[in-house]
């Protein structure tokens, strides 16, 4: 069975602070995919990033960066110099290689105060 | 269309009534998914369709839930004899294909309230 755990339910920061969201996953598969999605107040889930289990290279996209560590089954997400527009719920998710069913974590609500 | 479209955006229904939720996926996407987001259960997979293959219904919580996809495009999720625990946001997503970690694009959801 697959499982994704986001231990932080809510994080509150002041604008320009960095914030790191933790994600720990469980799977017996050797090939799998990890995702991060953002859910702003409008409700639509917005895709941020996808990693496959064979690519442990960290990735940076603007103010966003991701740290994938297979040894600890973690796929953490950092927002650098946070902005008010980053306020949203962020979901980590896991998918098998052969299908696209996403197993989501419980989500982390990020509140960035001006 | 430009994105995944769901209707209605909000639905209030009386307990025991049937409801239909509609999803119009991105044109050309062969895979379509339904998820449910509720306070108690988080985001849960319900069902997915891939082309002409038999749908994966493994996430449907009971036989009151069913879904169909006509002509490989629009999908309807039907909940019969609604119960209060069915209250949730129902999210639809589509992707170019199933497998290989293909990115799924989500609609804005239908908020269902059963009173």
Tab-separated table of C-alpha atoms in Angstrom:
chain	number	residue	atom	x	y	z
A	1	UNK	CA	0.000	0.000	0.000
A	2	UNK	CA	1.137	3.516	-0.686
A	3	UNK	CA	1.084	6.311	1.817
A	4	UNK	CA	2.107	9.974	1.873
A	5	UNK	CA	2.563	11.893	5.099
A	6	UNK	CA	2.749	15.645	5.426
A	7	UNK	CA	3.331	16.142	9.119
A	8	UNK	CA	2.859	19.913	9.073
A	9	UNK	CA	-0.806	20.854	8.853
A	10	UNK	CA	-0.264	24.607	8.864
A	11	UNK	CA	2.721	26.933	8.614
A	12	UNK	CA	2.557	30.670	9.127
A	13	UNK	CA	5.428	32.919	8.023
A	14	UNK	CA	6.067	36.571	7.395
A	15	UNK	CA	6.712	37.663	3.842
A	16	UNK	CA	10.294	37.107	2.633
A	17	UNK	CA	10.905	34.265	5.049
A	18	UNK	CA	11.798	30.860	3.647
A	19	UNK	CA	9.442	27.972	4.289
A	20	UNK	CA	10.083	24.240	3.904
A	21	UNK	CA	7.280	21.723	3.539
A	22	UNK	CA	8.010	18.134	4.519
A	23	UNK	CA	6.777	15.087	2.648
A	24	UNK	CA	7.497	11.477	3.540
A	25	UNK	CA	6.197	8.597	1.459
A	26	UNK	CA	5.865	4.833	1.652
A	27	UNK	CA	5.768	2.471	-1.279
A	28	UNK	CA	6.985	-1.030	-2.148
A	29	UNK	CA	7.453	-0.117	-5.800
A	30	UNK	CA	10.918	0.535	-7.202
A	31	UNK	CA	9.543	2.801	-9.915
A	32	UNK	CA	7.178	5.553	-8.890
A	33	UNK	CA	6.501	9.256	-9.314
A	34	UNK	CA	6.274	12.055	-6.791
A	35	UNK	CA	4.369	15.299	-7.264
A	36	UNK	CA	3.696	18.584	-5.575
A	37	UNK	CA	0.444	20.455	-6.199
A	38	UNK	CA	-0.671	23.877	-4.989
A	39	UNK	CA	-4.299	24.560	-4.109
A	40	UNK	CA	-5.038	28.293	-3.860
A	41	UNK	CA	-8.321	29.549	-2.373
A	42	UNK	CA	-9.993	29.167	-5.779
A	43	UNK	CA	-9.817	25.395	-5.224
A	44	UNK	CA	-8.091	24.237	-8.394
A	45	UNK	CA	-5.068	22.006	-7.883
A	46	UNK	CA	-2.096	23.426	-9.750
A	47	UNK	CA	0.764	21.138	-10.762
A	48	UNK	CA	4.180	22.283	-9.539
A	49	UNK	CA	6.622	19.444	-10.120
A	50	UNK	CA	7.004	15.735	-10.915
A	51	UNK	CA	10.016	13.525	-10.104
A	52	UNK	CA	10.549	9.890	-10.940
A	53	UNK	CA	12.136	7.532	-8.462
A	54	UNK	CA	15.348	7.210	-10.465
A	55	UNK	CA	16.085	10.906	-10.567
A	56	UNK	CA	17.323	12.192	-7.233
A	57	UNK	CA	18.685	15.402	-8.631
A	58	UNK	CA	17.391	18.404	-6.738
A	59	UNK	CA	15.498	20.951	-8.749
A	60	UNK	CA	15.099	24.688	-8.547
A	61	UNK	CA	12.453	26.717	-10.326
A	62	UNK	CA	12.542	30.383	-9.444
A	63	UNK	CA	11.797	30.674	-5.739
A	64	UNK	CA	10.797	27.016	-5.506
A	65	UNK	CA	13.177	24.145	-4.855
A	66	UNK	CA	12.739	20.472	-4.170
A	67	UNK	CA	14.927	18.006	-2.301
A	68	UNK	CA	14.336	14.337	-3.120
A	69	UNK	CA	16.099	11.831	-0.869
A	70	UNK	CA	15.321	8.217	-1.589
A	71	UNK	CA	17.292	7.044	1.435
A	72	UNK	CA	14.830	8.761	3.758
A	73	UNK	CA	11.781	8.480	1.451
A	74	UNK	CA	11.360	12.219	1.513
A	75	UNK	CA	10.506	14.821	-1.093
A	76	UNK	CA	10.647	18.207	0.597
A	77	UNK	CA	9.652	21.529	-0.940
A	78	UNK	CA	11.129	24.928	-0.098
A	79	UNK	CA	9.752	28.325	-0.970
A	80	UNK	CA	12.468	30.961	-0.765
A	81	UNK	CA	11.618	34.572	0.059
A	82	UNK	CA	7.914	33.788	0.434
A	83	UNK	CA	5.252	36.128	-0.912
A	84	UNK	CA	1.619	36.635	0.046
A	85	UNK	CA	0.596	34.973	-3.228
A	86	UNK	CA	2.226	31.772	-1.991
A	87	UNK	CA	-0.540	31.399	0.572
A	88	UNK	CA	-2.280	28.137	-0.315
A	89	UNK	CA	-2.557	24.493	0.621
A	90	UNK	CA	0.272	22.392	-0.788
A	91	UNK	CA	-0.129	18.688	-1.459
A	92	UNK	CA	2.523	16.057	-1.971
A	93	UNK	CA	1.402	13.006	-3.953
A	94	UNK	CA	2.668	9.631	-5.106
A	95	UNK	CA	1.778	7.611	-8.217
A	96	UNK	CA	2.695	4.155	-9.418
A	97	UNK	CA	4.546	3.862	-12.695
A	98	UNK	CA	1.799	1.914	-14.401
A	99	UNK	CA	-1.094	4.152	-13.541
A	100	UNK	CA	-1.798	7.705	-12.639
A	101	UNK	CA	-3.858	7.299	-9.499
A	102	UNK	CA	-2.473	9.833	-7.096
A	103	UNK	CA	-2.137	9.078	-3.403
A	104	UNK	CA	-2.142	12.442	-1.675
A	105	UNK	CA	-0.764	13.569	1.631
A	106	UNK	CA	-3.013	15.485	3.963
A	107	UNK	CA	-1.745	18.832	2.737
A	108	UNK	CA	0.058	21.721	4.420
A	109	UNK	CA	-1.632	25.095	4.627
A	110	UNK	CA	0.868	27.924	4.172
A	111	UNK	CA	-0.104	31.388	5.303
A	112	UNK	CA	2.244	34.186	4.296
A	113	UNK	CA	1.577	37.400	6.164
A	114	UNK	CA	2.622	40.770	4.752
B	1	UNK	CA	-11.463	23.984	-23.856
B	2	UNK	CA	-8.522	25.660	-22.188
B	3	UNK	CA	-8.801	23.701	-18.976
B	4	UNK	CA	-10.850	21.073	-17.178
B	5	UNK	CA	-14.371	22.350	-16.677
B	6	UNK	CA	-16.733	21.106	-13.976
B	7	UNK	CA	-20.367	21.852	-13.387
B	8	UNK	CA	-22.129	22.834	-11.289
B	9	UNK	CA	-19.610	24.639	-9.116
B	10	UNK	CA	-21.900	24.261	-6.124
B	11	UNK	CA	-24.740	21.856	-5.458
B	12	UNK	CA	-26.987	21.625	-2.435
B	13	UNK	CA	-29.233	18.594	-2.309
B	14	UNK	CA	-31.526	16.915	0.154
B	15	UNK	CA	-30.533	13.641	1.715
B	16	UNK	CA	-31.826	10.738	-0.341
B	17	UNK	CA	-31.858	12.568	-3.678
B	18	UNK	CA	-29.652	11.632	-6.639
B	19	UNK	CA	-27.083	14.060	-8.038
B	20	UNK	CA	-25.052	14.237	-11.225
B	21	UNK	CA	-21.743	16.031	-11.474
B	22	UNK	CA	-20.245	16.823	-14.846
B	23	UNK	CA	-16.643	17.032	-16.029
B	24	UNK	CA	-15.433	18.286	-19.392
B	25	UNK	CA	-11.738	17.355	-19.765
B	26	UNK	CA	-9.058	19.079	-21.794
B	27	UNK	CA	-9.488	18.281	-25.466
B	28	UNK	CA	-7.275	15.396	-26.547
B	29	UNK	CA	-6.698	14.035	-23.057
B	30	UNK	CA	-7.407	10.334	-23.022
B	31	UNK	CA	-7.364	9.840	-19.262
B	32	UNK	CA	-9.948	11.266	-16.869
B	33	UNK	CA	-10.018	10.990	-13.082
B	34	UNK	CA	-12.425	11.758	-10.271
B	35	UNK	CA	-11.223	12.583	-6.768
B	36	UNK	CA	-13.069	13.598	-3.631
B	37	UNK	CA	-11.806	16.142	-1.111
B	38	UNK	CA	-13.397	16.171	2.310
B	39	UNK	CA	-12.346	17.481	5.700
B	40	UNK	CA	-12.130	14.115	7.316
B	41	UNK	CA	-10.621	12.054	4.512
B	42	UNK	CA	-8.443	14.492	2.593
B	43	UNK	CA	-8.048	13.909	-1.142
B	44	UNK	CA	-9.193	10.454	-2.230
B	45	UNK	CA	-9.118	8.776	-5.608
B	46	UNK	CA	-12.515	7.585	-6.842
B	47	UNK	CA	-12.278	6.353	-10.438
B	48	UNK	CA	-10.362	6.800	-13.658
B	49	UNK	CA	-11.024	6.235	-17.350
B	50	UNK	CA	-8.381	5.592	-19.963
B	51	UNK	CA	-9.503	5.563	-23.588
B	52	UNK	CA	-11.725	2.572	-24.313
B	53	UNK	CA	-10.337	0.444	-21.481
B	54	UNK	CA	-12.498	-0.638	-18.573
B	55	UNK	CA	-12.429	2.063	-15.905
B	56	UNK	CA	-10.571	1.591	-12.633
B	57	UNK	CA	-13.374	1.888	-10.071
B	58	UNK	CA	-11.322	0.779	-7.097
B	59	UNK	CA	-11.808	4.030	-5.185
B	60	UNK	CA	-15.600	4.270	-5.328
B	61	UNK	CA	-16.790	4.184	-1.711
B	62	UNK	CA	-20.087	2.387	-2.291
B	63	UNK	CA	-22.413	1.131	-4.992
B	64	UNK	CA	-24.335	4.404	-4.735
B	65	UNK	CA	-21.481	5.962	-6.709
B	66	UNK	CA	-21.102	5.433	-10.423
B	67	UNK	CA	-19.479	7.247	-13.307
B	68	UNK	CA	-19.509	7.110	-17.045
B	69	UNK	CA	-17.565	8.734	-19.811
B	70	UNK	CA	-19.367	9.220	-23.085
B	71	UNK	CA	-17.524	9.330	-26.387
B	72	UNK	CA	-14.195	9.409	-24.615
B	73	UNK	CA	-14.800	12.974	-23.527
B	74	UNK	CA	-17.344	14.298	-21.015
B	75	UNK	CA	-17.794	12.347	-17.794
B	76	UNK	CA	-20.654	12.260	-15.319
B	77	UNK	CA	-20.306	11.156	-11.709
B	78	UNK	CA	-23.641	10.069	-10.242
B	79	UNK	CA	-24.365	9.672	-6.561
B	80	UNK	CA	-27.636	7.945	-5.765
B	81	UNK	CA	-29.576	8.335	-2.524
B	82	UNK	CA	-27.130	10.920	-1.219
B	83	UNK	CA	-26.069	10.844	2.408
B	84	UNK	CA	-24.634	13.615	4.548
B	85	UNK	CA	-21.205	11.959	4.490
B	86	UNK	CA	-21.171	12.476	0.719
B	87	UNK	CA	-20.731	16.216	1.315
B	88	UNK	CA	-17.344	17.103	-0.168
B	89	UNK	CA	-15.644	18.784	-3.088
B	90	UNK	CA	-15.533	16.503	-6.108
B	91	UNK	CA	-12.528	17.168	-8.320
B	92	UNK	CA	-12.071	16.020	-11.868
B	93	UNK	CA	-8.707	15.813	-13.636
B	94	UNK	CA	-7.478	14.801	-17.051
B	95	UNK	CA	-4.134	13.842	-18.545
B	96	UNK	CA	-2.772	13.009	-21.959
B	97	UNK	CA	-2.377	9.377	-21.008
B	98	UNK	CA	-2.205	7.079	-18.024
B	99	UNK	CA	1.120	5.987	-16.662
B	100	UNK	CA	4.626	7.312	-16.699
B	101	UNK	CA	3.807	9.927	-14.124
B	102	UNK	CA	1.877	11.977	-16.640
B	103	UNK	CA	0.817	15.320	-15.225
B	104	UNK	CA	-2.862	15.604	-14.365
B	105	UNK	CA	-4.721	18.880	-14.794
B	106	UNK	CA	-7.502	19.541	-12.307
B	107	UNK	CA	-10.782	21.399	-12.546
B	108	UNK	CA	-12.043	23.741	-9.849
B	109	UNK	CA	-14.341	21.133	-8.420
B	110	UNK	CA	-17.994	20.794	-7.501
B	111	UNK	CA	-18.829	21.497	-3.882
B	112	UNK	CA	-21.613	19.132	-2.883
B	113	UNK	CA	-23.589	19.776	0.276
B	114	UNK	CA	-26.146	17.203	1.409
B	115	UNK	CA	-28.669	18.613	3.885
